[in-house]
Amino acid sequence: MDTLTRDALTVLQPGFTGTTAPDWLLRRLGEGLASVGLFGRNIASPEQLAALTAQLRAERADVLVAIDEEGGDVTRLEVRTGSSFPGNLALGAVDDTRLTRAVAHELGRRLAACGVNLNWAPSADVNSDPDNPVIGVRSFGADPALVARHTTAYVEGMQAAGVAACAKHFPGHGDTAVDSHHDLPRIDADLTTLYARELVPFRAAIAAGTKAVMSAHILLPALDAALPATLSPAALHGLLRGPVTEGGLGFDGLIVTDGMEMRAISGTYGIERGSVMAITAGADAICVGGGLADEGTVLRLRDALVLAARSGELPEERLADAAARVRALARWTSGAGAEQEGTGSAPEVGLTAARRALRVTATGPYEPIAGPAYVAAFTPVANIAVGDETPWGVAAELARLLPGTETGTYGRDAAGTEEVLRAAGGRRIVAVVRDAHRHPWMAQALGALVTARPDTVVVEMGLNQAPSVGALHIATHGAARVCGLAAAEVIAGV
């Protein structure tokens, strides 16, 4: 196989289906493929995941095994149960960087134990728009300085465990009202705002030594009026790679794209042309496989890159440089040893963090629920990054603490107060919401329910932007399983 073809395979980070590696993937690893992306569909248990990564390394010892494991709402390692770690917003709410580092280290330790060595995390986005449909609780918060210090702590903790961190979504996805999974978001901030807000956490991540940065499929006209950041030389080569003395960030590590099948790219450019443009612009690795996870996709992208290089559209030296950066990261992960953390980094650190993140408001003396309760879960459409297969809420944990507790799920079209009251009967009601400020139907249903039953307990598991209501209002700052457990403990008084 010629050098161009091998380099083209090297810069791809494809996914696949199944809990064992398909034959085609193993063959391509032997031909030069250097990275594999894992998703929830590939994981059944830690033991199975360890066996899968061992299967990959039997074919290529230095393969990069990447995963999107933010903790909190976005988990692949615990996709069927919910995460044992709170997400970024909860950690930002606590604002203890030692705790954030300990959480990231323990999460990284678990990933490393399963053979994963590249984590597409943390989100370094400043969530400056509370109506943002895709970031929200995935961000440490709305203050650039807070986000920066926790991004630093997360990168340090993750990489101390021997797993490469990947700060995302450059140059910042926090001020968008559009989800790039569906369309191309546009941010109309000027460059002064960009430097003072969005770029602050990325500077911090780079200073902390993050091994990778993930680009965002967002249009920022002040930076590039025509191309989204993933495809923009001004964003990647100029801003991210550029010398600090010239206003750049001076990043010299791996630049990986966000998923190329997301509509912001695939719907306008197509994944083949988009991949060529991304590598040309300065990206080093193409993430694909969240939706397109087959050999045909890998071959199409490989061939598109080779053809572009041979035609001169993609300079051969740029493709070679990108492949070299992938191999350099693979060498780092092969030699990275896990550091021992202090007593704060232990299996229970996730629950400790979730408990500390709770914000509890009571209208008067609160009497814990002693018997079976009724949980009314008001459920919005799932964020694609989170997925709808991961359970969330307090129902399972509350049922364990209060046997006999039942739950009902209510969406936009079935959120009537009467239905909830009828199902609850004489039991105390626990109303669970997620970003009630973003969903008028949810806020209206919640208000009517609390008016009818003032003793209702309200659990907000998204951004805590709406006024506190209910006899007890608990803001968890995330919907991870461990956040639900922490809230259930307060509700039941244990």
CSV table of C-alpha atoms in Angstrom, one decimal:
chain,number,residue,atom,x,y,z
A,1,MET,CA,0.0,0.0,0.0
A,2,ASP,CA,1.4,3.4,-1.0
A,3,THR,CA,2.2,6.2,1.5
A,4,LEU,CA,-0.8,8.4,0.5
A,5,THR,CA,-3.3,5.6,1.0
A,6,ARG,CA,-1.8,4.7,4.4
A,7,ASP,CA,-1.8,8.3,5.5
A,8,ALA,CA,-5.4,8.7,4.4
A,9,LEU,CA,-6.4,5.8,6.5
A,10,THR,CA,-4.4,7.0,9.5
A,11,VAL,CA,-6.3,10.3,9.8
A,12,LEU,CA,-9.7,8.6,10.0
A,13,GLN,CA,-11.4,7.9,13.3
A,14,PRO,CA,-14.3,5.6,12.3
A,15,GLY,CA,-17.0,3.8,14.3
A,16,PHE,CA,-18.5,0.4,13.8
A,17,THR,CA,-21.5,-1.6,15.0
A,18,GLY,CA,-21.4,-4.5,17.4
A,19,THR,CA,-19.6,-5.4,20.6
A,20,THR,CA,-16.8,-7.2,18.8
A,21,ALA,CA,-14.6,-5.8,16.1
A,22,PRO,CA,-15.8,-6.7,12.6
A,23,ASP,CA,-13.3,-8.3,10.2
A,24,TRP,CA,-13.2,-5.3,7.9
A,25,LEU,CA,-12.1,-3.1,10.7
A,26,LEU,CA,-9.3,-5.4,11.7
A,27,ARG,CA,-8.1,-5.6,8.1
A,28,ARG,CA,-8.0,-1.8,7.8
A,29,LEU,CA,-6.0,-1.6,11.1
A,30,GLY,CA,-3.4,-3.8,9.4
A,31,GLU,CA,-3.3,-1.5,6.4
A,32,GLY,CA,-2.8,1.8,8.3
A,33,LEU,CA,-6.0,2.8,10.1
A,34,ALA,CA,-4.7,4.1,13.5
A,35,SER,CA,-7.9,5.1,15.4
A,36,VAL,CA,-11.3,3.7,16.2
A,37,GLY,CA,-14.2,5.6,17.8
A,38,LEU,CA,-16.5,3.8,20.3
A,39,PHE,CA,-20.1,4.6,21.0
A,40,GLY,CA,-22.8,3.2,23.3
A,41,ARG,CA,-23.7,0.5,20.9
A,42,ASN,CA,-20.3,-1.0,21.2
A,43,ILE,CA,-20.4,-1.4,25.0
A,44,ALA,CA,-22.2,-3.9,27.2
A,45,SER,CA,-19.9,-4.1,30.2
A,46,PRO,CA,-16.4,-3.1,31.3
A,47,GLU,CA,-15.2,-6.7,30.8
A,48,GLN,CA,-16.6,-6.8,27.3
A,49,LEU,CA,-15.1,-3.4,26.5
A,50,ALA,CA,-11.7,-4.6,27.7
A,51,ALA,CA,-11.9,-7.7,25.5
A,52,LEU,CA,-12.9,-5.5,22.5
A,53,THR,CA,-10.0,-3.1,22.9
A,54,ALA,CA,-7.6,-6.1,23.4
A,55,GLN,CA,-9.0,-7.5,20.1
A,56,LEU,CA,-8.1,-4.2,18.4
A,57,ARG,CA,-4.6,-4.1,19.9
A,58,ALA,CA,-3.9,-7.6,18.8
A,59,GLU,CA,-4.1,-6.2,15.3
A,60,ARG,CA,-2.4,-2.9,16.0
A,61,ALA,CA,-0.7,-2.4,19.4
A,62,ASP,CA,-0.7,1.4,19.2
A,63,VAL,CA,-4.2,2.0,18.1
A,64,LEU,CA,-6.0,5.0,19.4
A,65,VAL,CA,-9.3,3.9,21.0
A,66,ALA,CA,-11.5,7.0,21.3
A,67,ILE,CA,-14.8,7.5,23.1
A,68,ASP,CA,-17.2,10.4,23.9
A,69,GLU,CA,-17.3,10.0,27.7
A,70,GLU,CA,-18.0,13.3,29.3
A,71,GLY,CA,-19.6,11.9,32.4
A,72,GLY,CA,-22.9,13.3,33.5
A,73,ASP,CA,-25.6,13.4,30.8
A,74,VAL,CA,-23.2,12.2,28.0
A,75,THR,CA,-21.9,8.7,28.8
A,76,ARG,CA,-21.0,5.7,26.7
A,77,LEU,CA,-19.3,3.7,29.4
A,78,GLU,CA,-22.6,3.5,31.3
A,79,VAL,CA,-25.0,4.2,28.5
A,80,ARG,CA,-27.6,1.7,29.8
A,81,THR,CA,-27.6,2.7,33.5
A,82,GLY,CA,-26.6,6.4,33.6
A,83,SER,CA,-23.2,7.8,34.7
A,84,SER,CA,-21.6,7.3,38.1
A,85,PHE,CA,-20.2,10.8,37.7
A,86,PRO,CA,-21.9,14.2,37.6
A,87,GLY,CA,-21.3,16.3,34.5
A,88,ASN,CA,-19.5,19.6,34.0
A,89,LEU,CA,-22.3,21.9,35.2
A,90,ALA,CA,-22.4,20.1,38.5
A,91,LEU,CA,-18.7,20.3,38.9
A,92,GLY,CA,-18.8,24.0,38.0
A,93,ALA,CA,-21.6,24.6,40.6
A,94,VAL,CA,-19.4,23.1,43.3
A,95,ASP,CA,-16.4,25.1,42.0
A,96,ASP,CA,-13.7,22.9,43.6
A,97,THR,CA,-11.0,22.3,41.1
A,98,ARG,CA,-9.5,19.5,43.2
A,99,LEU,CA,-12.8,17.7,43.1
A,100,THR,CA,-13.0,18.2,39.3
A,101,ARG,CA,-9.5,16.8,38.9
A,102,ALA,CA,-10.3,13.8,41.1
A,103,VAL,CA,-13.5,13.1,39.1
A,104,ALA,CA,-11.7,13.3,35.8
A,105,HIS,CA,-8.9,11.1,37.1
A,106,GLU,CA,-11.3,8.4,38.3
A,107,LEU,CA,-13.2,8.5,35.1
A,108,GLY,CA,-9.9,8.3,33.2
A,109,ARG,CA,-8.8,5.4,35.3
A,110,ARG,CA,-11.9,3.4,34.4
A,111,LEU,CA,-11.5,4.2,30.8
A,112,ALA,CA,-7.8,3.2,30.8
A,113,ALA,CA,-8.7,-0.1,32.6
A,114,CYS,CA,-11.0,-0.9,29.7
A,115,GLY,CA,-8.3,0.0,27.1
A,116,VAL,CA,-9.6,3.4,26.0
A,117,ASN,CA,-6.8,6.0,25.6
A,118,LEU,CA,-8.5,9.0,24.0
A,119,ASN,CA,-11.5,10.7,25.5
A,120,TRP,CA,-13.4,13.3,23.3
A,121,ALA,CA,-13.8,15.5,26.4
A,122,PRO,CA,-14.1,17.8,28.2
A,123,SER,CA,-16.5,20.4,26.8
A,124,ALA,CA,-14.6,23.7,27.2
A,125,ASP,CA,-17.6,25.7,25.9
A,126,VAL,CA,-18.8,28.7,27.9
A,127,ASN,CA,-22.6,28.3,28.0
A,128,SER,CA,-23.3,32.0,27.5
A,129,ASP,CA,-26.8,31.3,26.0
A,130,PRO,CA,-29.0,29.5,28.5
A,131,ASP,CA,-31.3,28.5,25.6
A,132,ASN,CA,-28.5,26.6,24.0
A,133,PRO,CA,-30.1,23.3,22.8
A,134,VAL,CA,-26.9,21.2,22.7
A,135,ILE,CA,-24.4,22.3,25.3
A,136,GLY,CA,-26.3,23.3,28.5
A,137,VAL,CA,-25.2,21.1,31.4
A,138,ARG,CA,-22.3,19.8,29.4
A,139,SER,CA,-20.6,23.1,30.1
A,140,PHE,CA,-19.0,24.0,33.4
A,141,GLY,CA,-20.9,27.3,33.4
A,142,ALA,CA,-21.4,30.7,31.9
A,143,ASP,CA,-18.3,32.4,33.4
A,144,PRO,CA,-15.2,32.1,31.2
A,145,ALA,CA,-12.8,32.1,34.1
A,146,LEU,CA,-14.7,29.3,35.9
A,147,VAL,CA,-14.9,27.2,32.8
A,148,ALA,CA,-11.2,27.7,32.2
A,149,ARG,CA,-10.0,26.6,35.6
A,150,HIS,CA,-12.2,23.5,35.6
A,151,THR,CA,-11.2,22.7,32.0
A,152,THR,CA,-7.6,22.8,33.3
A,153,ALA,CA,-8.4,20.5,36.2
A,154,TYR,CA,-10.3,18.0,34.0
A,155,VAL,CA,-7.5,17.8,31.4
A,156,GLU,CA,-4.9,17.3,34.1
A,157,GLY,CA,-7.0,14.6,35.9
A,158,MET,CA,-7.8,12.7,32.7
A,159,GLN,CA,-4.3,12.8,31.4
A,160,ALA,CA,-2.8,11.8,34.7
A,161,ALA,CA,-4.7,8.6,34.3
A,162,GLY,CA,-3.0,8.0,31.0
A,163,VAL,CA,-5.9,8.9,28.8
A,164,ALA,CA,-5.5,11.8,26.3
A,165,ALA,CA,-8.1,14.6,26.8
A,166,CYS,CA,-9.7,16.5,23.9
A,167,ALA,CA,-11.0,20.0,24.6
A,168,LYS,CA,-14.2,20.8,22.6
A,169,HIS,CA,-15.9,22.4,20.7
A,170,PHE,CA,-13.4,24.9,19.3
A,171,PRO,CA,-13.8,27.9,19.0
A,172,GLY,CA,-16.8,27.6,21.4
A,173,HIS,CA,-20.3,26.2,20.9
A,174,GLY,CA,-21.9,27.9,24.0
A,175,ASP,CA,-23.5,30.9,22.3
A,176,THR,CA,-25.6,29.0,19.8
A,177,ALA,CA,-29.3,28.6,19.5
A,178,VAL,CA,-29.0,25.8,16.9
A,179,ASP,CA,-27.8,22.2,17.4
A,180,SER,CA,-25.1,21.4,14.8
A,181,HIS,CA,-26.4,17.9,14.6
A,182,HIS,CA,-29.3,19.3,12.7
A,183,ASP,CA,-28.1,22.5,11.0
A,184,LEU,CA,-25.2,25.0,10.9
A,185,PRO,CA,-25.2,27.3,13.9
A,186,ARG,CA,-24.0,30.9,13.5
A,187,ILE,CA,-22.4,33.0,16.2
A,188,ASP,CA,-22.3,36.7,15.5
A,189,ALA,CA,-19.9,37.6,18.3
A,190,ASP,CA,-17.1,40.0,17.4
A,191,LEU,CA,-13.4,39.0,17.8
A,192,THR,CA,-13.1,41.0,21.0
A,193,THR,CA,-15.9,38.9,22.5
A,194,LEU,CA,-14.4,35.7,21.1
A,195,TYR,CA,-11.1,36.3,22.7
A,196,ALA,CA,-12.6,37.5,26.1
A,197,ARG,CA,-15.1,34.7,26.3
A,198,GLU,CA,-15.0,31.6,24.1
A,199,LEU,CA,-11.3,31.3,23.7
A,200,VAL,CA,-10.4,31.6,27.4
A,201,PRO,CA,-11.0,28.0,28.3
A,202,PHE,CA,-9.2,26.7,25.2
A,203,ARG,CA,-6.2,28.8,26.1
A,204,ALA,CA,-6.3,27.2,29.5
A,205,ALA,CA,-6.7,23.7,28.1
A,206,ILE,CA,-3.6,24.2,25.9
A,207,ALA,CA,-1.6,25.6,28.8
A,208,ALA,CA,-2.6,22.5,30.7
A,209,GLY,CA,-1.2,20.3,27.9
A,210,THR,CA,-4.3,18.9,26.4
A,211,LYS,CA,-3.3,16.4,23.8
A,212,ALA,CA,-6.2,17.1,21.4
A,213,VAL,CA,-8.8,19.8,20.5
A,214,MET,CA,-12.1,19.1,18.7
A,215,SER,CA,-13.4,21.6,16.2
A,216,ALA,CA,-17.0,22.7,16.1
A,217,HIS,CA,-19.2,22.9,13.0
A,218,ILE,CA,-20.2,26.5,13.7
A,219,LEU,CA,-20.0,29.6,11.5
A,220,LEU,CA,-18.4,32.6,13.1
A,221,PRO,CA,-18.4,35.4,10.5
A,222,ALA,CA,-16.0,37.6,12.5
A,223,LEU,CA,-13.4,34.8,12.0
A,224,ASP,CA,-14.5,33.3,8.6
A,225,ALA,CA,-17.6,34.6,6.8
A,226,ALA,CA,-17.9,31.6,4.5
A,227,LEU,CA,-16.7,28.4,6.2
A,228,PRO,CA,-17.6,26.7,9.5
A,229,ALA,CA,-14.7,26.3,11.9
A,230,THR,CA,-14.1,22.7,11.1
A,231,LEU,CA,-13.4,23.6,7.4
A,232,SER,CA,-11.8,27.0,8.0
A,233,PRO,CA,-8.1,27.6,7.6
A,234,ALA,CA,-8.6,30.9,9.5
A,235,ALA,CA,-10.0,29.0,12.5
A,236,LEU,CA,-7.7,26.0,12.6
A,237,HIS,CA,-4.4,26.9,11.0
A,238,GLY,CA,-4.7,30.6,11.8
A,239,LEU,CA,-6.3,30.9,15.2
A,240,LEU,CA,-5.8,27.5,16.9
A,241,ARG,CA,-2.3,26.7,15.5
A,242,GLY,CA,-1.2,30.3,15.0
A,243,PRO,CA,1.7,31.8,17.0
A,244,VAL,CA,0.6,33.4,20.3
A,245,THR,CA,2.5,36.5,19.3
A,246,GLU,CA,0.2,36.9,16.3
A,247,GLY,CA,-3.0,36.3,18.2
A,248,GLY,CA,-3.1,32.5,17.8
A,249,LEU,CA,-3.3,29.9,20.5
A,250,GLY,CA,-0.1,28.1,19.6
A,251,PHE,CA,-1.6,24.6,19.8
A,252,ASP,CA,0.6,21.9,18.5
A,253,GLY,CA,-1.3,18.8,19.3
A,254,LEU,CA,-4.0,16.8,17.5
A,255,ILE,CA,-7.0,18.6,16.0
A,256,VAL,CA,-9.9,16.2,15.5
A,257,THR,CA,-13.2,17.2,13.9
A,258,ASP,CA,-16.6,16.8,15.4
A,259,GLY,CA,-18.7,14.1,13.7
A,260,MET,CA,-18.6,14.7,10.0
A,261,GLU,CA,-22.0,13.1,9.4
A,262,MET,CA,-23.7,15.9,11.5
A,263,ARG,CA,-26.0,17.9,9.2
A,264,ALA,CA,-24.0,21.1,9.7
A,265,ILE,CA,-21.3,19.5,7.4
A,266,SER,CA,-23.0,16.6,5.6
A,267,GLY,CA,-26.1,18.6,4.6
A,268,THR,CA,-24.0,21.3,2.9
A,269,TYR,CA,-20.7,19.8,1.8
A,270,GLY,CA,-21.1,16.0,2.1
A,271,ILE,CA,-18.7,14.0,4.2
A,272,GLU,CA,-16.2,13.2,1.5
A,273,ARG,CA,-15.7,16.8,0.4
A,274,GLY,CA,-16.0,18.0,4.0
A,275,SER,CA,-13.3,15.6,5.1
A,276,VAL,CA,-10.9,16.9,2.4
A,277,MET,CA,-11.7,20.5,3.3
A,278,ALA,CA,-11.1,19.8,7.0
A,279,ILE,CA,-7.7,18.2,6.6
A,280,THR,CA,-6.7,21.0,4.2
A,281,ALA,CA,-7.8,23.6,6.7
A,282,GLY,CA,-5.6,22.1,9.5
A,283,ALA,CA,-7.6,19.2,11.1
A,284,ASP,CA,-5.6,16.0,11.7
A,285,ALA,CA,-8.3,13.4,12.4
A,286,ILE,CA,-11.7,12.9,10.9
A,287,CYS,CA,-14.4,11.7,13.4
A,288,VAL,CA,-17.1,9.7,11.6
A,289,GLY,CA,-19.1,6.7,12.7
A,290,GLY,CA,-21.8,8.0,15.1
A,291,GLY,CA,-24.3,7.4,12.3
A,292,LEU,CA,-22.3,6.1,9.4
A,293,ALA,CA,-20.4,3.0,10.8
A,294,ASP,CA,-19.5,0.8,7.9
A,295,GLU,CA,-16.5,-0.2,5.7
A,296,GLY,CA,-18.0,1.7,2.7
A,297,THR,CA,-17.8,5.0,4.5
A,298,VAL,CA,-14.2,4.4,5.5
A,299,LEU,CA,-13.2,3.5,1.9
A,300,ARG,CA,-15.1,6.5,0.5
A,301,LEU,CA,-13.3,8.9,2.8
A,302,ARG,CA,-9.9,7.3,2.2
A,303,ASP,CA,-10.3,7.5,-1.5
A,304,ALA,CA,-11.5,11.1,-1.4
A,305,LEU,CA,-8.4,12.1,0.6
A,306,VAL,CA,-6.1,10.2,-1.8
A,307,LEU,CA,-7.7,11.7,-4.9
A,308,ALA,CA,-7.5,15.2,-3.4
A,309,ALA,CA,-3.8,14.7,-2.6
A,310,ARG,CA,-3.0,13.4,-6.0
A,311,SER,CA,-4.8,16.2,-7.7
A,312,GLY,CA,-3.1,18.9,-5.6
A,313,GLU,CA,-6.3,20.1,-3.9
A,314,LEU,CA,-5.0,18.7,-0.6
A,315,PRO,CA,-1.2,19.2,-0.3
A,316,GLU,CA,0.5,15.9,0.3
A,317,GLU,CA,2.6,17.4,3.0
A,318,ARG,CA,-0.5,18.5,4.9
A,319,LEU,CA,-1.9,15.0,4.8
A,320,ALA,CA,1.5,13.6,5.9
A,321,ASP,CA,1.6,16.1,8.8
A,322,ALA,CA,-1.9,15.2,9.9
A,323,ALA,CA,-1.0,11.5,9.9
A,324,ALA,CA,2.2,12.2,11.8
A,325,ARG,CA,0.2,14.0,14.5
A,326,VAL,CA,-2.1,11.0,14.9
A,327,ARG,CA,0.9,8.6,15.2
A,328,ALA,CA,2.5,11.0,17.7
A,329,LEU,CA,-0.5,10.9,20.0
A,330,ALA,CA,-0.6,7.1,19.7
A,331,ARG,CA,3.0,7.0,20.9
A,332,TRP,CA,2.2,9.2,23.8
A,333,THR,CA,-0.7,7.0,24.9
A,334,SER,CA,1.5,3.9,24.6
A,335,GLY,CA,4.0,5.4,27.0
A,336,ALA,CA,1.6,7.3,29.3
A,337,GLY,CA,1.5,5.8,32.8
A,338,ALA,CA,-1.3,6.5,35.2
A,339,GLU,CA,-0.4,8.7,38.2
A,340,GLN,CA,-1.7,7.9,41.7
A,341,GLU,CA,-4.1,10.4,43.0
A,342,GLY,CA,-4.9,11.3,46.6
A,343,THR,CA,-7.7,9.9,48.7
A,344,GLY,CA,-10.2,12.2,46.9
A,345,SER,CA,-9.9,10.1,43.7
A,346,ALA,CA,-11.8,7.0,44.7
A,347,PRO,CA,-14.8,5.1,43.3
A,348,GLU,CA,-17.2,7.2,45.5
A,349,VAL,CA,-15.9,10.5,44.2
A,350,GLY,CA,-18.7,10.8,41.7
A,351,LEU,CA,-21.4,10.5,44.4
A,352,THR,CA,-19.5,12.9,46.6
A,353,ALA,CA,-19.5,15.4,43.8
A,354,ALA,CA,-23.1,14.9,43.0
A,355,ARG,CA,-24.1,15.5,46.6
A,356,ARG,CA,-22.1,18.7,46.8
A,357,ALA,CA,-23.6,20.0,43.6
A,358,LEU,CA,-27.2,19.9,44.9
A,359,ARG,CA,-28.9,23.2,45.5
A,360,VAL,CA,-31.9,22.7,47.8
A,361,THR,CA,-34.6,25.3,48.4
A,362,ALA,CA,-37.5,24.8,50.7
A,363,THR,CA,-40.6,27.0,51.2
A,364,GLY,CA,-40.8,25.9,54.8
A,365,PRO,CA,-39.8,23.0,57.1
A,366,TYR,CA,-39.4,19.9,54.9
A,367,GLU,CA,-40.8,16.6,56.0
A,368,PRO,CA,-39.0,13.8,54.1
A,369,ILE,CA,-41.3,11.4,52.2
A,370,ALA,CA,-41.6,8.3,54.2
A,371,GLY,CA,-43.8,6.1,52.1
A,372,PRO,CA,-44.3,5.3,48.4
A,373,ALA,CA,-44.2,8.4,46.2
A,374,TYR,CA,-45.4,9.2,42.7
A,375,VAL,CA,-42.7,10.5,40.3
A,376,ALA,CA,-44.0,12.6,37.4
A,377,ALA,CA,-41.2,12.9,34.9
A,378,PHE,CA,-41.7,15.7,32.3
A,379,THR,CA,-39.5,14.6,29.4
A,380,PRO,CA,-38.3,16.8,26.6
A,381,VAL,CA,-37.0,15.5,23.3
A,382,ALA,CA,-33.5,14.0,23.9
A,383,ASN,CA,-30.4,15.9,22.9
A,384,ILE,CA,-28.7,13.8,20.2
A,385,ALA,CA,-25.3,14.1,22.0
A,386,VAL,CA,-26.9,12.6,25.1
A,387,GLY,CA,-29.0,10.0,23.3
A,388,ASP,CA,-32.4,8.7,24.3
A,389,GLU,CA,-31.1,5.3,25.4
A,390,THR,CA,-29.6,6.5,28.6
A,391,PRO,CA,-32.0,6.5,31.6
A,392,TRP,CA,-32.3,9.7,33.7
A,393,GLY,CA,-34.3,11.0,36.6
A,394,VAL,CA,-34.9,10.0,40.2
A,395,ALA,CA,-37.5,7.3,39.8
A,396,ALA,CA,-35.2,4.2,40.0
A,397,GLU,CA,-33.2,5.5,42.9
A,398,LEU,CA,-36.3,6.7,44.8
A,399,ALA,CA,-38.0,3.4,44.3
A,400,ARG,CA,-35.1,1.7,45.9
A,401,LEU,CA,-35.2,4.0,48.9
A,402,LEU,CA,-39.0,4.1,49.0
A,403,PRO,CA,-40.4,0.8,47.9
A,404,GLY,CA,-43.7,1.0,46.0
A,405,THR,CA,-42.8,4.3,44.4
A,406,GLU,CA,-44.2,4.5,40.9
A,407,THR,CA,-43.5,6.8,37.9
A,408,GLY,CA,-45.2,8.2,34.9
A,409,THR,CA,-43.7,10.0,31.9
A,410,TYR,CA,-45.3,13.1,30.5
A,411,GLY,CA,-44.3,14.8,27.3
A,412,ARG,CA,-45.4,17.9,25.4
A,413,ASP,CA,-48.6,16.2,24.3
A,414,ALA,CA,-49.4,14.4,27.6
A,415,ALA,CA,-48.5,16.9,30.4
A,416,GLY,CA,-52.0,17.5,31.9
A,417,THR,CA,-52.2,18.2,35.6
A,418,GLU,CA,-55.3,16.0,36.0
A,419,GLU,CA,-53.6,13.0,34.6
A,420,VAL,CA,-50.7,13.4,37.1
A,421,LEU,CA,-53.1,13.9,40.1
A,422,ARG,CA,-55.2,10.9,39.1
A,423,ALA,CA,-52.1,8.7,38.8
A,424,ALA,CA,-50.6,9.9,42.1
A,425,GLY,CA,-53.7,9.5,44.2
A,426,GLY,CA,-52.9,10.3,47.8
A,427,ARG,CA,-49.2,9.9,47.4
A,428,ARG,CA,-46.7,12.7,47.5
A,429,ILE,CA,-45.7,13.9,44.1
A,430,VAL,CA,-42.1,14.3,42.9
A,431,ALA,CA,-42.0,16.3,39.7
A,432,VAL,CA,-38.9,15.9,37.6
A,433,VAL,CA,-38.0,18.4,34.9
A,434,ARG,CA,-35.1,19.1,32.6
A,435,ASP,CA,-34.5,22.7,31.4
A,436,ALA,CA,-38.0,23.9,32.3
A,437,HIS,CA,-37.0,27.4,31.2
A,438,ARG,CA,-36.6,26.2,27.6
A,439,HIS,CA,-39.9,24.3,27.4
A,440,PRO,CA,-43.0,26.5,28.0
A,441,TRP,CA,-45.3,23.4,28.1
A,442,MET,CA,-43.2,21.9,30.9
A,443,ALA,CA,-43.1,25.1,32.9
A,444,GLN,CA,-46.9,25.5,32.5
A,445,ALA,CA,-47.6,21.9,33.6
A,446,LEU,CA,-45.2,22.2,36.6
A,447,GLY,CA,-46.8,25.5,37.7
A,448,ALA,CA,-50.3,24.0,37.5
A,449,LEU,CA,-49.2,20.9,39.4
A,450,VAL,CA,-47.6,22.8,42.3
A,451,THR,CA,-50.7,25.0,42.5
A,452,ALA,CA,-52.9,22.0,42.9
A,453,ARG,CA,-50.5,20.1,45.2
A,454,PRO,CA,-48.3,22.6,47.1
A,455,ASP,CA,-46.5,19.7,48.8
A,456,THR,CA,-45.0,18.7,45.5
A,457,VAL,CA,-41.2,18.1,45.4
A,458,VAL,CA,-39.6,19.5,42.3
A,459,VAL,CA,-36.3,18.2,40.9
A,460,GLU,CA,-34.7,20.3,38.1
A,461,MET,CA,-32.1,18.2,36.3
A,462,GLY,CA,-31.0,20.7,33.7
A,463,LEU,CA,-30.0,24.3,33.9
A,464,ASN,CA,-31.5,25.8,37.0
A,465,GLN,CA,-32.8,29.0,35.3
A,466,ALA,CA,-36.5,29.0,36.2
A,467,PRO,CA,-37.8,30.2,39.6
A,468,SER,CA,-37.8,27.7,42.4
A,469,VAL,CA,-41.2,26.2,43.0
A,470,GLY,CA,-42.6,23.4,45.2
A,471,ALA,CA,-42.4,22.5,48.8
A,472,LEU,CA,-38.9,21.5,48.1
A,473,HIS,CA,-36.9,22.4,45.0
A,474,ILE,CA,-33.7,20.5,44.2
A,475,ALA,CA,-31.4,21.6,41.4
A,476,THR,CA,-29.0,18.7,40.5
A,477,HIS,CA,-27.2,20.5,37.7
A,478,GLY,CA,-27.3,17.4,35.5
A,479,ALA,CA,-29.3,14.3,34.9
A,480,ALA,CA,-26.7,11.6,35.5
A,481,ARG,CA,-27.8,8.5,37.5
A,482,VAL,CA,-25.6,9.7,40.4
A,483,CYS,CA,-27.3,13.1,40.4
A,484,GLY,CA,-30.6,11.3,40.7
A,485,LEU,CA,-29.3,9.3,43.6
A,486,ALA,CA,-28.1,12.4,45.4
A,487,ALA,CA,-31.5,14.0,45.0
A,488,ALA,CA,-33.4,10.9,46.1
A,489,GLU,CA,-31.4,10.8,49.3
A,490,VAL,CA,-32.6,14.3,50.2
A,491,ILE,CA,-36.2,13.5,49.2
A,492,ALA,CA,-36.3,10.4,51.4
A,493,GLY,CA,-34.2,12.0,54.2
A,494,VAL,CA,-31.5,9.3,54.2
